[in-house]
mmCIF file of C-alpha atoms in Angstrom:
data_model
loop_
_atom_site.group_PDB
_atom_site.id
_atom_site.type_symbol
_atom_site.label_atom_id
_atom_site.label_comp_id
_atom_site.label_asym_id
_atom_site.label_seq_id
_atom_site.Cartn_x
_atom_site.Cartn_y
_atom_site.Cartn_z
ATOM 1 C CA UNK A 816 -52.952 -16.852 -144.438
ATOM 2 C CA UNK A 817 -55.786 -15.086 -143.909
ATOM 3 C CA UNK A 818 -54.177 -13.456 -142.041
ATOM 4 C CA UNK A 819 -56.049 -11.474 -139.240
ATOM 5 C CA UNK A 820 -56.850 -13.494 -136.103
ATOM 6 C CA UNK A 821 -60.606 -14.028 -135.877
ATOM 7 C CA UNK A 822 -62.751 -15.655 -133.250
ATOM 8 C CA UNK A 823 -64.339 -18.884 -134.373
ATOM 9 C CA UNK A 824 -68.105 -19.045 -134.723
ATOM 10 C CA UNK A 825 -68.075 -21.473 -131.807
ATOM 11 C CA UNK A 826 -65.386 -21.686 -129.133
ATOM 12 C CA UNK A 827 -63.430 -24.929 -128.594
ATOM 13 C CA UNK A 828 -66.176 -27.134 -127.189
ATOM 14 C CA UNK A 829 -63.853 -30.144 -127.051
ATOM 15 C CA UNK A 830 -61.740 -28.350 -124.483
ATOM 16 C CA UNK A 831 -64.742 -27.943 -122.247
ATOM 17 C CA UNK A 832 -65.177 -31.683 -121.893
ATOM 18 C CA UNK A 833 -61.560 -32.212 -120.864
ATOM 19 C CA UNK A 834 -61.652 -29.320 -118.442
ATOM 20 C CA UNK A 835 -64.747 -30.671 -116.725
ATOM 21 C CA UNK A 836 -62.963 -33.920 -116.013
ATOM 22 C CA UNK A 837 -59.766 -32.176 -114.942
ATOM 23 C CA UNK A 838 -61.567 -29.853 -112.579
ATOM 24 C CA UNK A 839 -63.520 -32.662 -111.021
ATOM 25 C CA UNK A 840 -60.487 -34.828 -110.479
ATOM 26 C CA UNK A 841 -58.259 -32.374 -108.694
ATOM 27 C CA UNK A 842 -58.439 -29.851 -105.879
ATOM 28 C CA UNK A 843 -59.521 -30.101 -102.287
ATOM 29 C CA UNK A 844 -62.827 -31.468 -101.067
ATOM 30 C CA UNK A 845 -64.043 -28.370 -99.276
ATOM 31 C CA UNK A 846 -67.660 -27.478 -99.788
ATOM 32 C CA UNK A 847 -66.737 -24.156 -101.425
ATOM 33 C CA UNK A 848 -64.396 -25.801 -103.890
ATOM 34 C CA UNK A 849 -66.824 -28.615 -104.720
ATOM 35 C CA UNK A 850 -69.514 -26.009 -105.319
ATOM 36 C CA UNK A 851 -67.213 -24.204 -107.771
ATOM 37 C CA UNK A 852 -66.382 -27.438 -109.597
ATOM 38 C CA UNK A 853 -70.069 -28.339 -109.894
ATOM 39 C CA UNK A 854 -70.947 -24.874 -111.216
ATOM 40 C CA UNK A 855 -68.149 -25.242 -113.773
ATOM 41 C CA UNK A 856 -69.415 -28.640 -114.953
ATOM 42 C CA UNK A 857 -72.991 -27.388 -115.210
ATOM 43 C CA UNK A 858 -71.858 -24.315 -117.138
ATOM 44 C CA UNK A 859 -69.824 -26.495 -119.498
ATOM 45 C CA UNK A 860 -72.866 -28.654 -120.203
ATOM 46 C CA UNK A 861 -74.909 -25.552 -121.040
ATOM 47 C CA UNK A 862 -72.088 -24.240 -123.193
ATOM 48 C CA UNK A 863 -71.908 -27.499 -125.152
ATOM 49 C CA UNK A 864 -75.663 -27.249 -125.681
ATOM 50 C CA UNK A 865 -75.159 -23.684 -126.986
ATOM 51 C CA UNK A 866 -77.308 -22.307 -124.192
ATOM 52 C CA UNK A 867 -74.948 -19.383 -123.730
ATOM 53 C CA UNK A 868 -77.162 -17.414 -121.372
ATOM 54 C CA UNK A 869 -77.340 -20.289 -118.888
ATOM 55 C CA UNK A 870 -73.642 -21.011 -119.448
ATOM 56 C CA UNK A 871 -72.780 -17.408 -118.607
ATOM 57 C CA UNK A 872 -74.762 -17.617 -115.363
ATOM 58 C CA UNK A 873 -72.840 -20.737 -114.364
ATOM 59 C CA UNK A 874 -69.432 -19.330 -115.268
ATOM 60 C CA UNK A 875 -70.260 -16.143 -113.355
ATOM 61 C CA UNK A 876 -70.732 -18.290 -110.258
ATOM 62 C CA UNK A 877 -67.332 -19.898 -110.847
ATOM 63 C CA UNK A 878 -65.353 -16.692 -111.377
ATOM 64 C CA UNK A 879 -66.812 -15.165 -108.227
ATOM 65 C CA UNK A 880 -65.689 -18.172 -106.164
ATOM 66 C CA UNK A 881 -62.140 -17.032 -105.418
ATOM 67 C CA UNK A 882 -61.483 -19.913 -103.018
ATOM 68 C CA UNK A 883 -62.254 -22.469 -105.715
ATOM 69 C CA UNK A 884 -60.178 -20.555 -108.272
ATOM 70 C CA UNK A 885 -57.187 -20.610 -105.920
ATOM 71 C CA UNK A 886 -57.643 -24.245 -104.916
ATOM 72 C CA UNK A 887 -58.288 -25.556 -108.446
ATOM 73 C CA UNK A 888 -56.362 -23.401 -110.982
ATOM 74 C CA UNK A 889 -58.064 -25.173 -113.901
ATOM 75 C CA UNK A 890 -61.234 -23.299 -112.992
ATOM 76 C CA UNK A 891 -59.599 -20.055 -114.171
ATOM 77 C CA UNK A 892 -60.454 -21.133 -117.716
ATOM 78 C CA UNK A 893 -64.007 -20.166 -116.754
ATOM 79 C CA UNK A 894 -63.032 -16.546 -117.473
ATOM 80 C CA UNK A 895 -62.400 -17.446 -121.120
ATOM 81 C CA UNK A 896 -65.639 -19.382 -121.523
ATOM 82 C CA UNK A 897 -67.571 -16.677 -119.704
ATOM 83 C CA UNK A 898 -66.159 -14.148 -122.156
ATOM 84 C CA UNK A 899 -67.012 -16.344 -125.111
ATOM 85 C CA UNK A 900 -70.535 -17.003 -123.846
ATOM 86 C CA UNK A 901 -71.169 -13.256 -123.776
ATOM 87 C CA UNK A 902 -69.452 -12.961 -127.166
ATOM 88 C CA UNK A 903 -71.890 -15.514 -128.586
ATOM 89 C CA UNK A 904 -74.830 -13.653 -127.095
ATOM 90 C CA UNK A 905 -73.778 -10.380 -128.730
ATOM 91 C CA UNK A 906 -75.480 -9.604 -132.058
ATOM 92 C CA UNK A 907 -73.800 -6.942 -134.268
ATOM 93 C CA UNK A 908 -77.142 -6.177 -135.937
ATOM 94 C CA UNK A 909 -78.521 -5.079 -132.546
ATOM 95 C CA UNK A 910 -75.663 -2.672 -131.801
ATOM 96 C CA UNK A 911 -77.046 0.228 -129.797
ATOM 97 C CA UNK A 912 -79.315 -1.946 -127.700
ATOM 98 C CA UNK A 913 -78.158 -1.493 -124.102
ATOM 99 C CA UNK A 914 -78.240 -5.152 -123.069
ATOM 100 C CA UNK A 915 -76.675 -6.314 -126.331
ATOM 101 C CA UNK A 916 -73.840 -3.789 -126.032
ATOM 102 C CA UNK A 917 -73.266 -4.917 -122.469
ATOM 103 C CA UNK A 918 -72.654 -8.465 -123.740
ATOM 104 C CA UNK A 919 -69.646 -7.471 -125.827
ATOM 105 C CA UNK A 920 -68.239 -5.340 -123.023
ATOM 106 C CA UNK A 921 -68.532 -8.298 -120.631
ATOM 107 C CA UNK A 922 -66.889 -10.511 -123.252
ATOM 108 C CA UNK A 923 -63.957 -8.091 -123.487
ATOM 109 C CA UNK A 924 -63.671 -7.816 -119.710
ATOM 110 C CA UNK A 925 -63.526 -11.582 -119.243
ATOM 111 C CA UNK A 926 -61.179 -12.278 -122.172
ATOM 112 C CA UNK A 927 -58.824 -9.791 -120.560
ATOM 113 C CA UNK A 928 -59.175 -11.402 -117.126
ATOM 114 C CA UNK A 929 -58.602 -14.807 -118.708
ATOM 115 C CA UNK A 930 -55.332 -13.593 -120.184
ATOM 116 C CA UNK A 931 -54.298 -12.284 -116.769
ATOM 117 C CA UNK A 932 -55.422 -15.241 -114.660
ATOM 118 C CA UNK A 933 -54.443 -18.246 -116.783
ATOM 119 C CA UNK A 934 -50.815 -19.251 -116.434
ATOM 120 C CA UNK A 935 -50.825 -21.584 -119.460
ATOM 121 C CA UNK A 936 -49.370 -19.613 -122.441
ATOM 122 C CA UNK A 937 -51.828 -21.281 -124.833
ATOM 123 C CA UNK A 938 -54.811 -20.056 -122.830
ATOM 124 C CA UNK A 939 -53.256 -16.606 -122.554
ATOM 125 C CA UNK A 940 -52.768 -16.428 -126.312
ATOM 126 C CA UNK A 941 -56.263 -17.706 -127.104
ATOM 127 C CA UNK A 942 -57.759 -15.173 -124.706
ATOM 128 C CA UNK A 943 -55.822 -12.330 -126.321
ATOM 129 C CA UNK A 944 -56.727 -13.495 -129.823
ATOM 130 C CA UNK A 945 -60.433 -13.523 -128.999
ATOM 131 C CA UNK A 946 -60.053 -10.160 -127.264
ATOM 132 C CA UNK A 947 -58.436 -8.677 -130.376
ATOM 133 C CA UNK A 948 -61.184 -10.138 -132.533
ATOM 134 C CA UNK A 949 -63.866 -8.624 -130.314
ATOM 135 C CA UNK A 950 -62.299 -5.184 -130.778
ATOM 136 C CA UNK A 951 -61.734 -5.538 -134.535
ATOM 137 C CA UNK A 952 -64.653 -7.619 -135.781
ATOM 138 C CA UNK A 953 -67.381 -6.599 -133.354
ATOM 139 C CA UNK A 954 -66.513 -3.016 -132.413
ATOM 140 C CA UNK A 955 -64.259 -1.984 -135.336
ATOM 141 C CA UNK A 956 -61.891 -0.452 -132.793
ATOM 142 C CA UNK A 957 -58.398 -0.931 -134.240
ATOM 143 C CA UNK A 958 -56.847 1.442 -131.709
ATOM 144 C CA UNK A 959 -57.772 -0.798 -128.779
ATOM 145 C CA UNK A 960 -56.849 -3.950 -130.680
ATOM 146 C CA UNK A 961 -53.318 -2.762 -131.448
ATOM 147 C CA UNK A 962 -51.829 -3.208 -127.936
ATOM 148 C CA UNK A 963 -53.511 -6.623 -127.704
ATOM 149 C CA UNK A 964 -51.746 -7.797 -130.863
ATOM 150 C CA UNK A 965 -48.501 -6.437 -129.413
ATOM 151 C CA UNK A 966 -49.074 -8.532 -126.285
ATOM 152 C CA UNK A 967 -49.563 -11.610 -128.468
ATOM 153 C CA UNK A 968 -46.255 -10.871 -130.203
ATOM 154 C CA UNK A 969 -44.531 -10.620 -126.820
ATOM 155 C CA UNK A 970 -45.875 -14.051 -125.907
ATOM 156 C CA UNK A 971 -44.580 -15.625 -129.129
ATOM 157 C CA UNK A 972 -41.963 -13.386 -130.759
ATOM 158 C CA UNK A 973 -40.847 -16.225 -133.022
ATOM 159 C CA UNK A 974 -44.297 -16.844 -134.544
ATOM 160 C CA UNK A 975 -44.636 -14.971 -137.881
ATOM 161 C CA UNK A 976 -48.438 -15.189 -137.896
ATOM 162 C CA UNK A 977 -48.580 -12.761 -134.980
ATOM 163 C CA UNK A 978 -46.740 -10.051 -136.935
ATOM 164 C CA UNK A 979 -48.889 -10.770 -139.973
ATOM 165 C CA UNK A 980 -52.052 -10.220 -137.941
ATOM 166 C CA UNK A 981 -50.806 -6.844 -136.703
ATOM 167 C CA UNK A 982 -49.735 -5.974 -140.252
ATOM 168 C CA UNK A 983 -53.284 -6.558 -141.489
ATOM 169 C CA UNK A 984 -54.607 -4.295 -138.739
ATOM 170 C CA UNK A 985 -52.235 -1.526 -139.853
ATOM 171 C CA UNK A 986 -53.040 -2.061 -143.531
ATOM 172 C CA UNK A 987 -56.775 -1.825 -142.898
ATOM 173 C CA UNK A 988 -56.134 1.440 -141.068
ATOM 174 C CA UNK A 989 -54.103 2.827 -143.972
ATOM 175 C CA UNK A 990 -50.822 2.660 -142.025
ATOM 176 C CA UNK A 991 -48.956 1.026 -144.895
ATOM 177 C CA UNK A 992 -45.367 1.620 -143.813
ATOM 178 C CA UNK A 993 -46.075 0.066 -140.421
ATOM 179 C CA UNK A 994 -47.899 -2.805 -142.111
ATOM 180 C CA UNK A 995 -44.877 -3.553 -144.292
ATOM 181 C CA UNK A 996 -42.550 -3.275 -141.282
ATOM 182 C CA UNK A 997 -44.530 -5.956 -139.444
ATOM 183 C CA UNK A 998 -44.349 -8.277 -142.454
ATOM 184 C CA UNK A 999 -40.594 -7.751 -142.551
ATOM 185 C CA UNK A 1000 -40.476 -8.720 -138.870
ATOM 186 C CA UNK A 1001 -42.476 -11.843 -139.730
ATOM 187 C CA UNK A 1002 -39.853 -12.661 -142.368
ATOM 188 C CA UNK A 1003 -37.067 -12.077 -139.849
ATOM 189 C CA UNK A 1004 -38.807 -14.386 -137.369
ATOM 190 C CA UNK A 1005 -38.982 -17.264 -139.859
ATOM 191 C CA UNK A 1006 -37.062 -16.377 -143.039
ATOM 192 C CA UNK A 1007 -37.468 -19.847 -144.573
ATOM 193 C CA UNK A 1008 -41.253 -19.932 -144.283
ATOM 194 C CA UNK A 1009 -42.774 -19.591 -147.799
ATOM 195 C CA UNK A 1010 -46.095 -18.438 -146.320
ATOM 196 C CA UNK A 1011 -44.476 -15.260 -145.008
ATOM 197 C CA UNK A 1012 -43.135 -14.377 -148.453
ATOM 198 C CA UNK A 1013 -46.536 -15.096 -150.015
ATOM 199 C CA UNK A 1014 -48.186 -12.784 -147.464
ATOM 200 C CA UNK A 1015 -45.629 -10.083 -148.278
ATOM 201 C CA UNK A 1016 -46.352 -10.583 -151.988
ATOM 202 C CA UNK A 1017 -50.068 -10.122 -151.344
ATOM 203 C CA UNK A 1018 -49.374 -6.867 -149.516
ATOM 204 C CA UNK A 1019 -47.165 -5.523 -152.318
ATOM 205 C CA UNK A 1020 -49.771 -6.494 -154.901
ATOM 206 C CA UNK A 1021 -52.477 -4.597 -153.043
ATOM 207 C CA UNK A 1022 -50.138 -1.595 -152.977
ATOM 208 C CA UNK A 1023 -49.631 -1.809 -156.750
ATOM 209 C CA UNK A 1024 -45.961 -2.816 -156.482
ATOM 210 C CA UNK A 1025 -45.993 -5.643 -158.983
ATOM 211 C CA UNK A 1026 -42.247 -6.200 -159.327
ATOM 212 C CA UNK A 1027 -41.909 -6.593 -155.547
ATOM 213 C CA UNK A 1028 -44.908 -8.918 -155.625
ATOM 214 C CA UNK A 1029 -43.253 -11.242 -158.134
ATOM 215 C CA UNK A 1030 -39.901 -11.093 -156.326
ATOM 216 C CA UNK A 1031 -41.521 -12.234 -153.072
ATOM 217 C CA UNK A 1032 -43.448 -15.007 -154.825
ATOM 218 C CA UNK A 1033 -40.263 -16.233 -156.492
ATOM 219 C CA UNK A 1034 -38.510 -16.301 -153.121
ATOM 220 C CA UNK A 1035 -41.342 -18.433 -151.759
ATOM 221 C CA UNK A 1036 -41.284 -20.806 -154.748
ATOM 222 C CA UNK A 1037 -37.504 -21.230 -154.604
ATOM 223 C CA UNK A 1038 -37.746 -22.395 -150.999
ATOM 224 C CA UNK A 1039 -39.588 -25.478 -152.213
ATOM 225 C CA UNK A 1040 -38.659 -25.703 -155.893
ATOM 226 C CA UNK A 1041 -40.109 -29.201 -156.350
ATOM 227 C CA UNK A 1042 -43.595 -28.037 -155.344
ATOM 228 C CA UNK A 1043 -45.501 -27.070 -158.523
ATOM 229 C CA UNK A 1044 -47.971 -24.960 -156.536
ATOM 230 C CA UNK A 1045 -45.403 -22.215 -155.963
ATOM 231 C CA UNK A 1046 -44.721 -21.763 -159.693
ATOM 232 C CA UNK A 1047 -48.421 -21.980 -160.526
ATOM 233 C CA UNK A 1048 -49.167 -19.250 -157.969
ATOM 234 C CA UNK A 1049 -46.725 -16.906 -159.719
ATOM 235 C CA UNK A 1050 -48.459 -17.627 -163.031
ATOM 236 C CA UNK A 1051 -51.842 -16.634 -161.583
ATOM 237 C CA UNK A 1052 -50.421 -13.252 -160.572
ATOM 238 C CA UNK A 1053 -49.024 -12.701 -164.073
ATOM 239 C CA UNK A 1054 -52.406 -13.629 -165.556
ATOM 240 C CA UNK A 1055 -54.265 -11.308 -163.183
ATOM 241 C CA UNK A 1056 -51.973 -8.387 -164.020
ATOM 242 C CA UNK A 1057 -52.090 -8.945 -167.786
ATOM 243 C CA UNK A 1058 -55.850 -9.481 -167.794
ATOM 244 C CA UNK A 1059 -56.979 -6.650 -165.537
ATOM 245 C CA UNK A 1060 -54.462 -3.808 -165.783
ATOM 246 C CA UNK A 1061 -55.713 -1.872 -168.814
ATOM 247 C CA UNK A 1062 -52.862 0.622 -168.485
ATOM 248 C CA UNK A 1063 -50.383 -1.934 -169.813
ATOM 249 C CA UNK A 1064 -49.142 -1.704 -173.373
ATOM 250 C CA UNK A 1065 -49.561 -4.794 -175.547
ATOM 251 C CA UNK A 1066 -45.805 -5.346 -175.378
ATOM 252 C CA UNK A 1067 -45.720 -5.368 -171.580
ATOM 253 C CA UNK A 1068 -48.891 -7.445 -171.423
ATOM 254 C CA UNK A 1069 -47.357 -9.995 -173.788
ATOM 255 C CA UNK A 1070 -44.206 -10.122 -171.681
ATOM 256 C CA UNK A 1071 -46.223 -10.879 -168.529
ATOM 257 C CA UNK A 1072 -48.247 -13.535 -170.353
ATOM 258 C CA UNK A 1073 -45.099 -15.276 -171.565
ATOM 259 C CA UNK A 1074 -43.639 -15.184 -168.077
ATOM 260 C CA UNK A 1075 -46.852 -16.659 -166.699
ATOM 261 C CA UNK A 1076 -46.725 -19.429 -169.291
ATOM 262 C CA UNK A 1077 -43.133 -20.166 -168.325
ATOM 263 C CA UNK A 1078 -44.214 -20.567 -164.703
ATOM 264 C CA UNK A 1079 -47.012 -22.956 -165.672
ATOM 265 C CA UNK A 1080 -44.552 -24.964 -167.779
ATOM 266 C CA UNK A 1081 -42.349 -25.278 -164.684
ATOM 267 C CA UNK A 1082 -45.331 -26.473 -162.653
ATOM 268 C CA UNK A 1083 -46.374 -28.977 -165.329
ATOM 269 C CA UNK A 1084 -42.833 -30.296 -165.667
ATOM 270 C CA UNK A 1085 -43.078 -31.243 -161.990
ATOM 271 C CA UNK A 1086 -46.647 -32.566 -162.253
ATOM 272 C CA UNK A 1087 -47.920 -33.192 -165.807
ATOM 273 C CA UNK A 1088 -51.430 -33.875 -164.459
ATOM 274 C CA UNK A 1089 -51.728 -30.634 -162.492
ATOM 275 C CA UNK A 1090 -55.194 -29.535 -163.636
ATOM 276 C CA UNK A 1091 -55.050 -26.031 -162.162
ATOM 277 C CA UNK A 1092 -51.814 -25.334 -164.033
ATOM 278 C CA UNK A 1093 -53.290 -26.674 -167.272
ATOM 279 C CA UNK A 1094 -56.401 -24.555 -166.786
ATOM 280 C CA UNK A 1095 -54.425 -21.361 -166.296
ATOM 281 C CA UNK A 1096 -52.074 -22.190 -169.150
ATOM 282 C CA UNK A 1097 -55.166 -22.544 -171.345
ATOM 283 C CA UNK A 1098 -56.386 -19.111 -170.200
ATOM 284 C CA UNK A 1099 -52.961 -17.513 -170.670
ATOM 285 C CA UNK A 1100 -52.675 -18.908 -174.184
ATOM 286 C CA UNK A 1101 -56.043 -17.394 -175.084
ATOM 287 C CA UNK A 1102 -54.931 -14.098 -173.578
ATOM 288 C CA UNK A 1103 -51.745 -14.222 -175.640
ATOM 289 C CA UNK A 1104 -53.785 -14.826 -178.795
ATOM 290 C CA UNK A 1105 -55.549 -11.513 -178.178
ATOM 291 C CA UNK A 1106 -52.298 -9.524 -178.267
ATOM 292 C CA UNK A 1107 -50.679 -11.345 -181.188
ATOM 293 C CA UNK A 1108 -51.023 -9.717 -184.607
ATOM 294 C CA UNK A 1109 -50.330 -12.765 -186.773
ATOM 295 C CA UNK A 1110 -53.555 -14.743 -187.474
ATOM 296 C CA UNK A 1111 -51.586 -17.975 -187.900
ATOM 297 C CA UNK A 1112 -49.959 -17.484 -184.494
ATOM 298 C CA UNK A 1113 -53.356 -16.742 -182.980
ATOM 299 C CA UNK A 1114 -54.777 -19.954 -184.418
ATOM 300 C CA UNK A 1115 -51.811 -21.979 -183.146
ATOM 301 C CA UNK A 1116 -52.243 -20.608 -179.637
ATOM 302 C CA UNK A 1117 -55.995 -21.247 -179.597
ATOM 303 C CA UNK A 1118 -55.509 -24.812 -180.816
ATOM 304 C CA UNK A 1119 -53.031 -25.461 -178.019
ATOM 305 C CA UNK A 1120 -55.449 -23.885 -175.523
ATOM 306 C CA UNK A 1121 -58.276 -26.116 -176.785
ATOM 307 C CA UNK A 1122 -56.164 -29.240 -176.305
ATOM 308 C CA UNK A 1123 -55.429 -28.277 -172.717
ATOM 309 C CA UNK A 1124 -59.062 -27.461 -172.028
ATOM 310 C CA UNK A 1125 -60.196 -30.794 -173.449
ATOM 311 C CA UNK A 1126 -57.570 -32.659 -171.465
ATOM 312 C CA UNK A 1127 -58.788 -31.078 -168.247
ATOM 313 C CA UNK A 1128 -62.411 -31.929 -169.103
ATOM 314 C CA UNK A 1129 -61.450 -35.555 -169.793
ATOM 315 C CA UNK A 1130 -59.570 -35.751 -166.478
ATOM 316 C CA UNK A 1131 -62.564 -34.330 -164.613
ATOM 317 C CA UNK A 1132 -64.908 -36.859 -166.244
ATOM 318 C CA UNK A 1133 -62.539 -39.710 -165.383
ATOM 319 C CA UNK A 1134 -62.347 -38.508 -161.782
ATOM 320 C CA UNK A 1135 -66.155 -38.524 -161.473
ATOM 321 C CA UNK A 1136 -66.363 -42.090 -162.752
ATOM 322 C CA UNK A 1137 -63.692 -43.425 -160.393
#
């Protein structure tokens, strides 16, 4: 899981439609409230049309109508959509332009207000996620994003993805011990989730700790031993290490190749038609042939690799015809 939280290229437009109906169907029939509801519906229409400047003007009218916000709590979602409208208007390439920079600051201000004003935990979390993304992706300000991620964790302490997002923030900042600690917290939150162990493996691999990488991947695979993808994933890591780490001796490289082949054999025992596993087994066999000294052994390995390659090609042709 990718795992840093990032704002989508477009905010949840589908939610806008539902909110328009909800806002129109509830609340009191005072002129002030009806005016707020109408401004909200008009802003939503502009938002759906991707006219973010006009949408922002409409949402501004809503958020400054405190009577309507109190009477119809649904209207408080306008803070989120106001923030996202400004977020959409901001262009990173124009950073330094006064008006452009003001857009991202207004986005941040309204994401924060949305998190404060909306009582629904889902809206709070979404607001904080987009706020964190604005700091990280738009302003590259990890220091301000950190407490936002911590707020998200407080909202959902049992959700491992929240710890993983903060871990990525720490890793990008070179705070590796803290990054690992957050991944361990993710594992504590949901110890039987293979995705957490895979994320931990990815971290260890980036840190050059290959044995820990494999141990975490094996933990993940053993949680769902009948899924060939887990064993195949381990094989890809063995291939990557043997193929790219030129510091390895031929003996160590051969050992990793054989272990990778064993993982692909496990995967293929579960699914004999698993093309990805066959493809990587073909590659691993060719890699093994390069470290073997016996020409007869080399030829045997290459013949086996050719058979696998041809089988995959035949399967791909059959799939195109069907």
